[in-house]
mmCIF file of C-alpha atoms in Angstrom:
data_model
loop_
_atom_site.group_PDB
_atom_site.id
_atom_site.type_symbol
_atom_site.label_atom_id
_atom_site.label_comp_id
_atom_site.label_asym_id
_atom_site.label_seq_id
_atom_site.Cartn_x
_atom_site.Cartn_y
_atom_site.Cartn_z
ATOM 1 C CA UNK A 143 32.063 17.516 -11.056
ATOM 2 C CA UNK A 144 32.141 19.888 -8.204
ATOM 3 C CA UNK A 145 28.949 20.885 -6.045
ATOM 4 C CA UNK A 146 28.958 24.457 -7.391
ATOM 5 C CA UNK A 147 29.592 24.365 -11.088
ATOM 6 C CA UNK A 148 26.046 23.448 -13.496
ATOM 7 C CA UNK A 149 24.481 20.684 -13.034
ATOM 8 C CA UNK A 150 25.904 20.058 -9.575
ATOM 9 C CA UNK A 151 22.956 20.373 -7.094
ATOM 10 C CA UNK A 152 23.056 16.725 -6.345
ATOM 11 C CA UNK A 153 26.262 17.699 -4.184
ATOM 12 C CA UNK A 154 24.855 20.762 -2.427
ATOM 13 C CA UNK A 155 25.748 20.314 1.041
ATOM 14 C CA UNK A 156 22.832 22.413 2.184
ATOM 15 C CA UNK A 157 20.636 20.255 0.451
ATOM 16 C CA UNK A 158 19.842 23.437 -1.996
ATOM 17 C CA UNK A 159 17.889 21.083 -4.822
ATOM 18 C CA UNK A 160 15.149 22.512 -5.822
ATOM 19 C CA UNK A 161 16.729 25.183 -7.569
ATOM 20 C CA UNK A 162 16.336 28.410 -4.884
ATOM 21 C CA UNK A 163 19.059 30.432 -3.481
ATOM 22 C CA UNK A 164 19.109 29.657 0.483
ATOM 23 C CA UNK A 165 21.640 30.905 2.903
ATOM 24 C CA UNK A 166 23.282 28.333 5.382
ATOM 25 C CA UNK A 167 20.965 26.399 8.071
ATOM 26 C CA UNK A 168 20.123 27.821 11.659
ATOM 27 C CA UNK A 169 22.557 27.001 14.727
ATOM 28 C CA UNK A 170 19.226 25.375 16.251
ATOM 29 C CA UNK A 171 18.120 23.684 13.078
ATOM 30 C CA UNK A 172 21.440 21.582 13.380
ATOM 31 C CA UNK A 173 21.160 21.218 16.817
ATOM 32 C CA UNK A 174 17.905 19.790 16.510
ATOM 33 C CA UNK A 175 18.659 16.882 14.027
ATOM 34 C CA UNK A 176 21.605 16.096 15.470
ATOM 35 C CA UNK A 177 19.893 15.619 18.782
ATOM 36 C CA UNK A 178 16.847 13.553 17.308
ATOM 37 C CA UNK A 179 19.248 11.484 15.756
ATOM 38 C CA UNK A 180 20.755 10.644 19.495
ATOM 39 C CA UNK A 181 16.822 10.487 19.935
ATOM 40 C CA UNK A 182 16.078 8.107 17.352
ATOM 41 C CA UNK A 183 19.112 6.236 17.501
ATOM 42 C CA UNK A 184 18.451 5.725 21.570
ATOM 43 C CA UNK A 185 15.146 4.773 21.295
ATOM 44 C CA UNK A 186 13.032 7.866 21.163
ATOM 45 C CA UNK A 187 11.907 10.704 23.516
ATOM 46 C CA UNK A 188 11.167 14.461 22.406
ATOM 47 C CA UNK A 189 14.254 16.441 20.992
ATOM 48 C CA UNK A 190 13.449 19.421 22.933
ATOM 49 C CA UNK A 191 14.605 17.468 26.127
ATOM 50 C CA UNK A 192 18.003 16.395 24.747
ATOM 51 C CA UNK A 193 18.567 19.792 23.602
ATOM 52 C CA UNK A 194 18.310 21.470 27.016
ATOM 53 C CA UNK A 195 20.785 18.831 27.984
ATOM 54 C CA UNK A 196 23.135 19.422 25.125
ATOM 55 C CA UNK A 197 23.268 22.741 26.280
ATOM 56 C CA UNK A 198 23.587 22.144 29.850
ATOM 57 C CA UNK A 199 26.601 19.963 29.028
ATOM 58 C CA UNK A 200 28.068 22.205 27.182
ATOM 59 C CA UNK A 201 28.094 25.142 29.525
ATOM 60 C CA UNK A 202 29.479 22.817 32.089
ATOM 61 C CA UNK A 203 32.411 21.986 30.020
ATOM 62 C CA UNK A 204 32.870 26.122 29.348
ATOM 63 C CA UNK A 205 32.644 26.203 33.091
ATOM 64 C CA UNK A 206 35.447 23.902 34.377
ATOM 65 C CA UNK A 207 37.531 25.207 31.227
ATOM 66 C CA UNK A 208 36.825 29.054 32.552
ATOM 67 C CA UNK A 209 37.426 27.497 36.323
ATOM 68 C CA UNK A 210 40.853 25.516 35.293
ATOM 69 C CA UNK A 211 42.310 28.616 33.621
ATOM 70 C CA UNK A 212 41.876 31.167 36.473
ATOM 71 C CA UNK A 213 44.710 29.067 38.104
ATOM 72 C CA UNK A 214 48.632 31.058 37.884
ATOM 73 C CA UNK A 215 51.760 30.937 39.525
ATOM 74 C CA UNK A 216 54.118 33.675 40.811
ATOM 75 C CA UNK A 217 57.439 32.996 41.623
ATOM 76 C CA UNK A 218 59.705 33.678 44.755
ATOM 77 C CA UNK A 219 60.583 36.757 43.618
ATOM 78 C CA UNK A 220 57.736 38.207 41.882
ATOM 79 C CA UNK A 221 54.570 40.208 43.732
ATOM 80 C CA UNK A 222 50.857 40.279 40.865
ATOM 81 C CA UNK A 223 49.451 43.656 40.866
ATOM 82 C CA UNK A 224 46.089 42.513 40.729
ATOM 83 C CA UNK A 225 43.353 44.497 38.695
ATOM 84 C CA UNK A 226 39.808 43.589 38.569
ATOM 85 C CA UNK A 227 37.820 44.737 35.309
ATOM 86 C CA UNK A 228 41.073 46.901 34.888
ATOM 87 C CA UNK A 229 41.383 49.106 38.268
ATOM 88 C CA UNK A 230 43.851 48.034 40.971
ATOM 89 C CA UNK A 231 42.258 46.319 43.909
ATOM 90 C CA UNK A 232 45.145 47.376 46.245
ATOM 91 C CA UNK A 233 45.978 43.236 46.893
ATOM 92 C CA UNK A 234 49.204 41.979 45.643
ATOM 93 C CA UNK A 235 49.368 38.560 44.871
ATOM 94 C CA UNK A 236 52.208 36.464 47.088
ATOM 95 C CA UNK A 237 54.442 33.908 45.539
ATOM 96 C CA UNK A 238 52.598 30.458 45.079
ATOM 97 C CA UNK A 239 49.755 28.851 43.429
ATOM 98 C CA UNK A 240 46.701 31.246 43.167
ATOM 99 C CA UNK A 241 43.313 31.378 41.362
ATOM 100 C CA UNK A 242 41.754 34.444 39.738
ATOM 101 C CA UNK A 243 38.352 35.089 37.832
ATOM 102 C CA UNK A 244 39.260 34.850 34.135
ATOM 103 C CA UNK A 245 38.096 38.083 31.573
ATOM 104 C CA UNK A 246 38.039 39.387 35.359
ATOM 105 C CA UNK A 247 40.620 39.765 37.068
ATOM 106 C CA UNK A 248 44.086 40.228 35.251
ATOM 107 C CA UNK A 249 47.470 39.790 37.311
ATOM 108 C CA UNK A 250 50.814 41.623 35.973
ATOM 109 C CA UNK A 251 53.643 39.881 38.024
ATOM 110 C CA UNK A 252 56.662 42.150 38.712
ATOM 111 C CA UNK A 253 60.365 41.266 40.020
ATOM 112 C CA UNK A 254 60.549 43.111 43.340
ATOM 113 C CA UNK A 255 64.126 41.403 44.579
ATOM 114 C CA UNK A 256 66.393 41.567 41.339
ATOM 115 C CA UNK A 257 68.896 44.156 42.038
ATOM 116 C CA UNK A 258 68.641 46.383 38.651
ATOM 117 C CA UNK A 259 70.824 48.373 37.076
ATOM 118 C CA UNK A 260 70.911 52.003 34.836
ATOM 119 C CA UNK A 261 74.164 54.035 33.445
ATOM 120 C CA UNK A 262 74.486 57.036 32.544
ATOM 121 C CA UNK A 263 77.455 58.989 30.455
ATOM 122 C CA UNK A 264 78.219 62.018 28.812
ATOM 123 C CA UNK A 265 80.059 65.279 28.554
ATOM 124 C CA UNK A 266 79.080 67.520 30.686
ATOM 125 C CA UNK A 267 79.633 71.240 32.073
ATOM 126 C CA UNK A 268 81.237 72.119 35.600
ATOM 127 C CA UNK A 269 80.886 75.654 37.597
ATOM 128 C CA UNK A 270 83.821 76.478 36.366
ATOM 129 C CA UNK A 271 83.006 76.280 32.812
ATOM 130 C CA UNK A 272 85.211 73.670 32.156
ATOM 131 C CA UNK A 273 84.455 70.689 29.735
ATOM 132 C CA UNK A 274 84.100 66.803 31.552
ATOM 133 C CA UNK A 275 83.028 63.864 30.953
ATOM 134 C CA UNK A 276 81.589 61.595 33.775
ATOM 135 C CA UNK A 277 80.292 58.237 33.807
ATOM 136 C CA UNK A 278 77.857 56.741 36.360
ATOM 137 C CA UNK A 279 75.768 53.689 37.215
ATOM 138 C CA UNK A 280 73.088 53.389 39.632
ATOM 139 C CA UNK A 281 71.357 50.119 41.262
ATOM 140 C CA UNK A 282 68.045 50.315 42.160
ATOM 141 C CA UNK A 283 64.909 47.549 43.071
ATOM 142 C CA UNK A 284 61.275 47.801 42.420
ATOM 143 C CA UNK A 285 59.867 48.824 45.417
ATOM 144 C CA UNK A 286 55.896 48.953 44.877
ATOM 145 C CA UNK A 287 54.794 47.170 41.871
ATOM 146 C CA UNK A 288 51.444 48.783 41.024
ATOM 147 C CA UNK A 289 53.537 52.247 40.346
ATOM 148 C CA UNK A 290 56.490 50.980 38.359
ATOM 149 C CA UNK A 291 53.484 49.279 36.149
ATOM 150 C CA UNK A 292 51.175 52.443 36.118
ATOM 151 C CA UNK A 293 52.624 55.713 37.021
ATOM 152 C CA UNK A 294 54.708 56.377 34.166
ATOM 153 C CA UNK A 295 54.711 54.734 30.803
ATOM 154 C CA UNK A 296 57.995 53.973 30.280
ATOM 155 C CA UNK A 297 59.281 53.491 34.162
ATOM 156 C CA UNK A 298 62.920 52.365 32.590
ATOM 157 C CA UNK A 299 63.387 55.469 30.193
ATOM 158 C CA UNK A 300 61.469 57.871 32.837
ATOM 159 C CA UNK A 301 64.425 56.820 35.793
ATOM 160 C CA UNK A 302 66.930 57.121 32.987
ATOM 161 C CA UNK A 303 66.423 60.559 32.271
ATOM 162 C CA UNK A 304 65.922 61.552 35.508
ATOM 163 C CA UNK A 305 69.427 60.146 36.592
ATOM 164 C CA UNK A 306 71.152 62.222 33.845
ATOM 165 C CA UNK A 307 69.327 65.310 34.357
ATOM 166 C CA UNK A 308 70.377 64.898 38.173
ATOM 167 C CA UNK A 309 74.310 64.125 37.474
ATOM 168 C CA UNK A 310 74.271 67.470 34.946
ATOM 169 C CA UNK A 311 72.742 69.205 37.852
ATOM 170 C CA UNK A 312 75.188 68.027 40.213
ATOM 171 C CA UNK A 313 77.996 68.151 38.191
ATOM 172 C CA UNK A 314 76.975 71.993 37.009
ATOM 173 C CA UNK A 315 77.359 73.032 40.448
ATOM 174 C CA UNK A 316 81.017 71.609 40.939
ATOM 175 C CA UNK A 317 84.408 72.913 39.980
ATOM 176 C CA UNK A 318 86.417 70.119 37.820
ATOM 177 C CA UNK A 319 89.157 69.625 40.340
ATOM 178 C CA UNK A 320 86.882 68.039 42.405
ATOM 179 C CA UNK A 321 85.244 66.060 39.983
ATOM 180 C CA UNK A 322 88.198 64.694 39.139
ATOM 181 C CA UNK A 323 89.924 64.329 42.254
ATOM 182 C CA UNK A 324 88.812 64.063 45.888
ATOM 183 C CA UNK A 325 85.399 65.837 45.744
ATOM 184 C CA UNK A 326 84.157 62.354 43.900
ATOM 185 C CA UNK A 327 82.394 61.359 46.865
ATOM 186 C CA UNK A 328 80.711 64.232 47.324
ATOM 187 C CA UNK A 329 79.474 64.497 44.087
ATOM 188 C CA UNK A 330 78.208 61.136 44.367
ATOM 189 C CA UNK A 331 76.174 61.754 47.381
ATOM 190 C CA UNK A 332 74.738 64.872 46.118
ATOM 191 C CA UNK A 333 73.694 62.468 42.674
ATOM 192 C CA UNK A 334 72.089 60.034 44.625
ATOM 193 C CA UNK A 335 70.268 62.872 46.790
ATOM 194 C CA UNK A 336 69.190 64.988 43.904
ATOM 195 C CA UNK A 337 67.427 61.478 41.984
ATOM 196 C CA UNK A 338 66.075 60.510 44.981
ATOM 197 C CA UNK A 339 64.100 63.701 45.269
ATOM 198 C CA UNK A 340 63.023 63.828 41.555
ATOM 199 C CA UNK A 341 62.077 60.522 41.086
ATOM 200 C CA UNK A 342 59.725 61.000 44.582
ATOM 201 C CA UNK A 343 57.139 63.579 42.773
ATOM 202 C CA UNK A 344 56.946 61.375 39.734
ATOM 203 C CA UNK A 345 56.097 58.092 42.082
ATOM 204 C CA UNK A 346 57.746 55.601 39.779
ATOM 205 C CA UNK A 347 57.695 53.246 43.141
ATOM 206 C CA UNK A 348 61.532 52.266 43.358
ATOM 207 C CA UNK A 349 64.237 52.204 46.015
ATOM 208 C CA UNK A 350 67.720 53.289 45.038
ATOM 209 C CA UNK A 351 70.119 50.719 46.606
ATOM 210 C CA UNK A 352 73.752 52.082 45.629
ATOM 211 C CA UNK A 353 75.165 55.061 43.457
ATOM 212 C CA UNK A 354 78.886 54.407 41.882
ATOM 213 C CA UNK A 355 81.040 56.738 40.359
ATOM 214 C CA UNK A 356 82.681 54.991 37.904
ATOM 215 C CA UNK A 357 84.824 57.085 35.915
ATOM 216 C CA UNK A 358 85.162 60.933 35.385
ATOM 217 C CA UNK A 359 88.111 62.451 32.786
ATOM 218 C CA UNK A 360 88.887 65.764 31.290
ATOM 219 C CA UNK A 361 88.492 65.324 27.214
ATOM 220 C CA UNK A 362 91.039 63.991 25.353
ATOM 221 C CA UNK A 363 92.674 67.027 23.815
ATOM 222 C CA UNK A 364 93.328 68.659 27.399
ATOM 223 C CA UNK A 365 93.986 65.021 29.102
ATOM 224 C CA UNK A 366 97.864 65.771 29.210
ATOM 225 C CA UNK A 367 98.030 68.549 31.377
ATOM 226 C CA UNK A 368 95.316 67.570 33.725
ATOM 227 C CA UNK A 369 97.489 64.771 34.253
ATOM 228 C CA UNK A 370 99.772 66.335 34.938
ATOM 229 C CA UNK A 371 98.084 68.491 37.075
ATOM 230 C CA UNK A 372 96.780 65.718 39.071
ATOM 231 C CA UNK A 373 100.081 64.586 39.412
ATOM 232 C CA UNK A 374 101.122 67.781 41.042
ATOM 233 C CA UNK A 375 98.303 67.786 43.853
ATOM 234 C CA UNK A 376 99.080 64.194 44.512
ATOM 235 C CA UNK A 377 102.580 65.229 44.884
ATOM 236 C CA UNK A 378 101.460 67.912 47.309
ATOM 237 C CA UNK A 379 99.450 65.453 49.274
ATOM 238 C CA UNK A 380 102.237 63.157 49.531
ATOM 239 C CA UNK A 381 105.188 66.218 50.562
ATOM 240 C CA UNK A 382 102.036 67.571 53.312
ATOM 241 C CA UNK A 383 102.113 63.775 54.735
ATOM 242 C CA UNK A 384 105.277 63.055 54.825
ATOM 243 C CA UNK A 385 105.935 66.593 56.484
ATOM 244 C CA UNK A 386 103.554 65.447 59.060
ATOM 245 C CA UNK A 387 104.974 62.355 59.729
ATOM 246 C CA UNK A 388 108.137 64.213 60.204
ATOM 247 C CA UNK A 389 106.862 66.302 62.669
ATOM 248 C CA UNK A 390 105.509 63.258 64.464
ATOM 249 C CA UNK A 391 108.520 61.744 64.861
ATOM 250 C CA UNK A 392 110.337 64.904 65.699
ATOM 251 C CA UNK A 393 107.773 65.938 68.477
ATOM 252 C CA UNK A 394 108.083 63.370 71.202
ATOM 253 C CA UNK A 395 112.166 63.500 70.610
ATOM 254 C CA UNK A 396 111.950 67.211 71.709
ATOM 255 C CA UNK A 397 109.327 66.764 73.935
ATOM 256 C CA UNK A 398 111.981 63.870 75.683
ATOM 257 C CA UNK A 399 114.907 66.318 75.543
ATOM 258 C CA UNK A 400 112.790 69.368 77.474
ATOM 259 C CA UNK A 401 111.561 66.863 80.374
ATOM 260 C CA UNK A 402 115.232 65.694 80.664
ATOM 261 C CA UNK A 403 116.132 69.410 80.695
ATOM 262 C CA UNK A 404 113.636 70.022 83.480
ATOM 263 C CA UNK A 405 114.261 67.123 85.514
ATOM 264 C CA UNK A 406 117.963 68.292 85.296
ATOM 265 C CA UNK A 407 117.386 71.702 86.344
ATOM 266 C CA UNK A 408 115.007 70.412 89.091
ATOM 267 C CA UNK A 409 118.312 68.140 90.528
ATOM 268 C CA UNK A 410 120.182 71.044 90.395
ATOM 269 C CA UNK A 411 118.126 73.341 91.886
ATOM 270 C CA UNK A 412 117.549 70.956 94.859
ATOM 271 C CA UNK A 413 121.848 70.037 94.845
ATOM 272 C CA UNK A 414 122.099 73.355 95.229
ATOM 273 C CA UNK A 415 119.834 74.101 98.101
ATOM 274 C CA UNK A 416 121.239 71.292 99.793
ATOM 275 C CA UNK A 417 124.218 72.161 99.523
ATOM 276 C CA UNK A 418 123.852 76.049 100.645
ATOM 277 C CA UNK A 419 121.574 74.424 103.341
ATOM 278 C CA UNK A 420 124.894 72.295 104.653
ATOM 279 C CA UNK A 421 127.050 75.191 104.727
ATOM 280 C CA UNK A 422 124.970 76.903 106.604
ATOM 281 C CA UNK A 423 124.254 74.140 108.911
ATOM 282 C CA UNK A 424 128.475 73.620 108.913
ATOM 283 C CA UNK A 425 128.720 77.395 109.794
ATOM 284 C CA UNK A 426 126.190 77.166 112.298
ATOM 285 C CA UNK A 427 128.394 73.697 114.231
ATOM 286 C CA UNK A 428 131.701 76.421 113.589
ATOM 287 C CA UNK A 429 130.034 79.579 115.467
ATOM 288 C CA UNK A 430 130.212 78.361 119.120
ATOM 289 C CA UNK A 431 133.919 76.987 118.302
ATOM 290 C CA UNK A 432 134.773 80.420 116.611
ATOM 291 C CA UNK A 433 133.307 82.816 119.582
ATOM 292 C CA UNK A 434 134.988 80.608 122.077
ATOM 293 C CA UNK A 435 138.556 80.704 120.416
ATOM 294 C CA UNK A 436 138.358 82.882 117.115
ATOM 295 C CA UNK A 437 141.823 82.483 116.641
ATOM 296 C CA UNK A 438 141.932 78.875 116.168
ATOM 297 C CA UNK A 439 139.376 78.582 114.711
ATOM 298 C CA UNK A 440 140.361 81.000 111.998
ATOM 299 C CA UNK A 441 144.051 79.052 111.460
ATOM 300 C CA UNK A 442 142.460 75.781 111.542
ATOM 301 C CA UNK A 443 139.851 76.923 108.702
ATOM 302 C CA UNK A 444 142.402 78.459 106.751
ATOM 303 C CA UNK A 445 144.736 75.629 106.640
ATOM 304 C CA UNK A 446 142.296 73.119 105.623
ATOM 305 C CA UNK A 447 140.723 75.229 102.977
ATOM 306 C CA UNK A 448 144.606 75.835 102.050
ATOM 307 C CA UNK A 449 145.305 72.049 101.896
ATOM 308 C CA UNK A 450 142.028 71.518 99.712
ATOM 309 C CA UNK A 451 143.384 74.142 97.473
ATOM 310 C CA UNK A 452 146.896 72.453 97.007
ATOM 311 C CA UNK A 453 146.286 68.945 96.670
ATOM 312 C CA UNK A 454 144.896 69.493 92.871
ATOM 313 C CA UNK A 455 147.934 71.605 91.745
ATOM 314 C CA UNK A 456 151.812 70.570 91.324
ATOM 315 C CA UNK A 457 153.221 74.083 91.584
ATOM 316 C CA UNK A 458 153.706 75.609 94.667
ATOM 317 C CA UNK A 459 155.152 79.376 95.645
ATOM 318 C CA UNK A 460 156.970 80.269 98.551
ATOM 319 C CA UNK A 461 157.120 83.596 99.593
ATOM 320 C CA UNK A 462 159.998 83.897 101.972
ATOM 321 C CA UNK A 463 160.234 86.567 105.169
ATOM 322 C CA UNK A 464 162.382 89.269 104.810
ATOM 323 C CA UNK A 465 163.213 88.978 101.316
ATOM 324 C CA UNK A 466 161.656 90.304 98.135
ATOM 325 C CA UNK A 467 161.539 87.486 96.405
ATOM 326 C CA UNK A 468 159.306 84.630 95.771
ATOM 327 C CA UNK A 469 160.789 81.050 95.285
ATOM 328 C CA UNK A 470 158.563 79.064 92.671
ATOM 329 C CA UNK A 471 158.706 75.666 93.189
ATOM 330 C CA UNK A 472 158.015 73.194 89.535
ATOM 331 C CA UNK A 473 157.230 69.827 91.947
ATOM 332 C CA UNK A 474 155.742 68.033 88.636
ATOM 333 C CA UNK A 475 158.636 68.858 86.714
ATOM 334 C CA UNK A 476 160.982 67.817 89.575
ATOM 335 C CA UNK A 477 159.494 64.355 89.781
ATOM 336 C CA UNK A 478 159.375 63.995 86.096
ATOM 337 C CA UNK A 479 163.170 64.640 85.667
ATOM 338 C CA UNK A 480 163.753 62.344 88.569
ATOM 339 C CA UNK A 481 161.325 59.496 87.429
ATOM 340 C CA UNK A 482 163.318 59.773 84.030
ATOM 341 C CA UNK A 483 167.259 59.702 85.774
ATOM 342 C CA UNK A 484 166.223 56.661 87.552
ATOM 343 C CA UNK A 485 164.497 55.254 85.054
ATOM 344 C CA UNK A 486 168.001 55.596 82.778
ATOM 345 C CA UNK A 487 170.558 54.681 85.513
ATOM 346 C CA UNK A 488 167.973 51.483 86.283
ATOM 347 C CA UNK A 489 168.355 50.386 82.417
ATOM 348 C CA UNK A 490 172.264 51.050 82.599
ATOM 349 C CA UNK A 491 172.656 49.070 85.764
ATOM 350 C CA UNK A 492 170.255 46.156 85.835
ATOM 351 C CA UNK A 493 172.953 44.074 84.393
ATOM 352 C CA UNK A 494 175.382 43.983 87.477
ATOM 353 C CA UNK A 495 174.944 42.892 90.947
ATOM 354 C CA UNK A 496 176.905 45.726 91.620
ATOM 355 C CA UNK A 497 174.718 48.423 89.665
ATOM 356 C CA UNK A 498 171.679 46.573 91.387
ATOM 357 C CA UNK A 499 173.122 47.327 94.506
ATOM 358 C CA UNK A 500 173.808 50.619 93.519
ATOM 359 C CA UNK A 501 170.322 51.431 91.674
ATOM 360 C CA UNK A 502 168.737 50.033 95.348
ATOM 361 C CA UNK A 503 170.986 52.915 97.506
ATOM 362 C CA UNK A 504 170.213 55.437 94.963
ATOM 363 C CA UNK A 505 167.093 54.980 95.328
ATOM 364 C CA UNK A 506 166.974 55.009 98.980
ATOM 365 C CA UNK A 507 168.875 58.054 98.925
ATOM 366 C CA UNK A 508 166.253 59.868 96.325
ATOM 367 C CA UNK A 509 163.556 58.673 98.584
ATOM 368 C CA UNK A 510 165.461 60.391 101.547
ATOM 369 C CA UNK A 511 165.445 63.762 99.455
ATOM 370 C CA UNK A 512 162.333 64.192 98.346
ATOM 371 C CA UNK A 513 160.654 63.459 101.867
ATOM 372 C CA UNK A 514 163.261 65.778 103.514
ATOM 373 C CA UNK A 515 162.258 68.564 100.437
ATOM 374 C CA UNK A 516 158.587 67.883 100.862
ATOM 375 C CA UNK A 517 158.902 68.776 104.694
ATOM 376 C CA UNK A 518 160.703 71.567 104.302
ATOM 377 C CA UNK A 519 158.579 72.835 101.392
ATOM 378 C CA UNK A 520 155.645 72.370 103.955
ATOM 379 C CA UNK A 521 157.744 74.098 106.638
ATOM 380 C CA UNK A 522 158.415 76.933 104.906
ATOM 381 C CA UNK A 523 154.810 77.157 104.052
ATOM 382 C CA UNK A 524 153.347 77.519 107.785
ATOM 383 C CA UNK A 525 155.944 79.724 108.839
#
């Protein structure tokens, strides 16, 4: 039979027996006979005495347990805002083994080294009223702990709104072509600029390592012909460096053929002076000769600029005295019709000793006309 049903107050743990309601014994009542039952059981002494030690014990035992737990650990990469009774004592706590004052102090250890990182995406507006999307992700670190914990409430959603209100800022004040094409760095710059300036009022206490750009595209039902206008700027790019290049390897070709040109006019300018300047110095030698015989010197400066003249021409003209006419003498035609007899009375007579001999005393005898012709020819000429 249970305790509590009728006619079970013989199992009343609180010794309720004689039939009265009671409530459950003092904290000190228990205390008491427990400790005069150490009393009795070592031999007697008053139980007041063992209950001061009781109690002594026992707050030494809730004193090494309150000690033991104030130990913690932060790791390598982790600094512990430290807060005593809840306000920030401006220490960090370093990596390591440390002890704090439990229901005291509290210690909130935050990653300061992991490289972190936050997107963001969306369509977005240009200047030009044109429709884009752009994606991009930024890397950031937690620079001082005690504001990424308490400046903002949600530090992560706080820096992730302020990165997409600063790319649709940026991006609102750029025409599409250079989103899409070569103003991406800019752009990027300007991002990185623009978050780093609205994320310094709100003090969320991080340090913005990189910005990337990765990816920025017209939308899909327009993609076509900004390919293909793409394709036509890179084209124009690639005709405006290849033009260059052309001109680069044109320019120091032309710039070789006008120092040639100058060095060549430069010899002939200076061939030329020397050569006036000999003349004049071979006119200057001829003066004394020509005042002391002017005759002379006049016949002996003809006939020498006369022979210069004929010895690079085969025709000569003879204009005789005392007649009206002028003889015309064909000397290369002469010679050729006399090279080709021999030649044909040498092939007709090579195979006789007698047309040997004769071919030798023709020969001879041609020899003997042409020299007496020639002086005659020059005979008639000084006369």
């Amino acid at each position: 039979m249970a305790w509590n049903e009728p006619g079970g107050d013989k199992n009343d743990p609180w010794k309720n027996r004689g039939g009265k309601e009671q409530g459950p014994p003092d904290l000190d009542d228990v205390l008491k006979n427990l400790f005069g039952k150490f009393g009795k059981a070592g031999g007697g002494g008053s139980g007041k005495s063992y209950t001061g030690m009781g109690i002594g014990l026992l707050l030494v035992i809730l004193a090494v347990i309150w000690a033991l737990s104030g130990f913690y650990t932060i790791k390598e990469a982790e600094r512990g805002v430290l807060l005593r009774f809840g306000e920030n004592t401006g220490v960090l706590a370093q990596p390591g083994l440390s002890w704090k004052m439990t229901f005291i102090d509290e210690v909130i250890p935050v990653n300061v080294q992991s490289i972190r990182d936050q997107g963001s995406a969306g369509n977005m507006l240009t200047e030009d009223e044109n429709m884009v999307r752009v994606e991009m992700e930024m890397q950031y670190r937690i620079s001082d702990p005690y504001q990424w914990t308490f400046s903002v409430t949600d530090p992560e959603m706080s820096l992730s709104q302020a990165l997409d209100s600063a790319i649709r800022y940026v991006v609102g004040h750029t025409k599409m072509d250079d989103i899409l094409t070569d103003g991406r760095e800019t752009a990027r710059q300007r991002v990185r600029d623009e978050l780093e300036d609205i994320i310094a009022a709100y003090n969320i206490g991080v340090a913005i390592i990189d910005m990337n750009f990765k990816d920025a595209r017209p939308p899909q039902e327009v993609k076509a012909a900004f390919d293909d206008a793409i394709a036509a700027q890179e084209d124009e790019v690639r005709f405006i460096r290849e033009a260059e290049a052309y001109a680069r390897e044109l320019e120091p070709k032309a710039r070789g053929q006008v120092n040639r040109m100058n060095e060549e006019a430069q010899a002939y300018k200076e061939r030329s002076i020397l050569e006036a300047q000999g003349e004049v110095a071979r006119f200057e030698e001829l003066l004394p000769q020509y005042r002391a015989a002017p005759e002379v010197t006049r016949q002996r400066i003809y006939l020498e600029t006369m022979e210069h003249v004929f010895s690079s021409t085969s025709k000569i003209m003879v204009d005789t005295e005392g007649s009206g006419n002028m003889m015309y003498l064909p000397l290369d035609k002469i010679m050729e019709r006399q090279n080709v007899q021999t030649q044909a009375q040498r092939d007709q007579a090579k195979n006789t000793l007698e047309g040997l001999r004769s071919s030798a005393e023709s020969d001879n005898t041609q020899t003997r006309i042409q020299s007496s012709n020639i002086r005659s020819t020059s005979r008639q000429g000084r006369n």
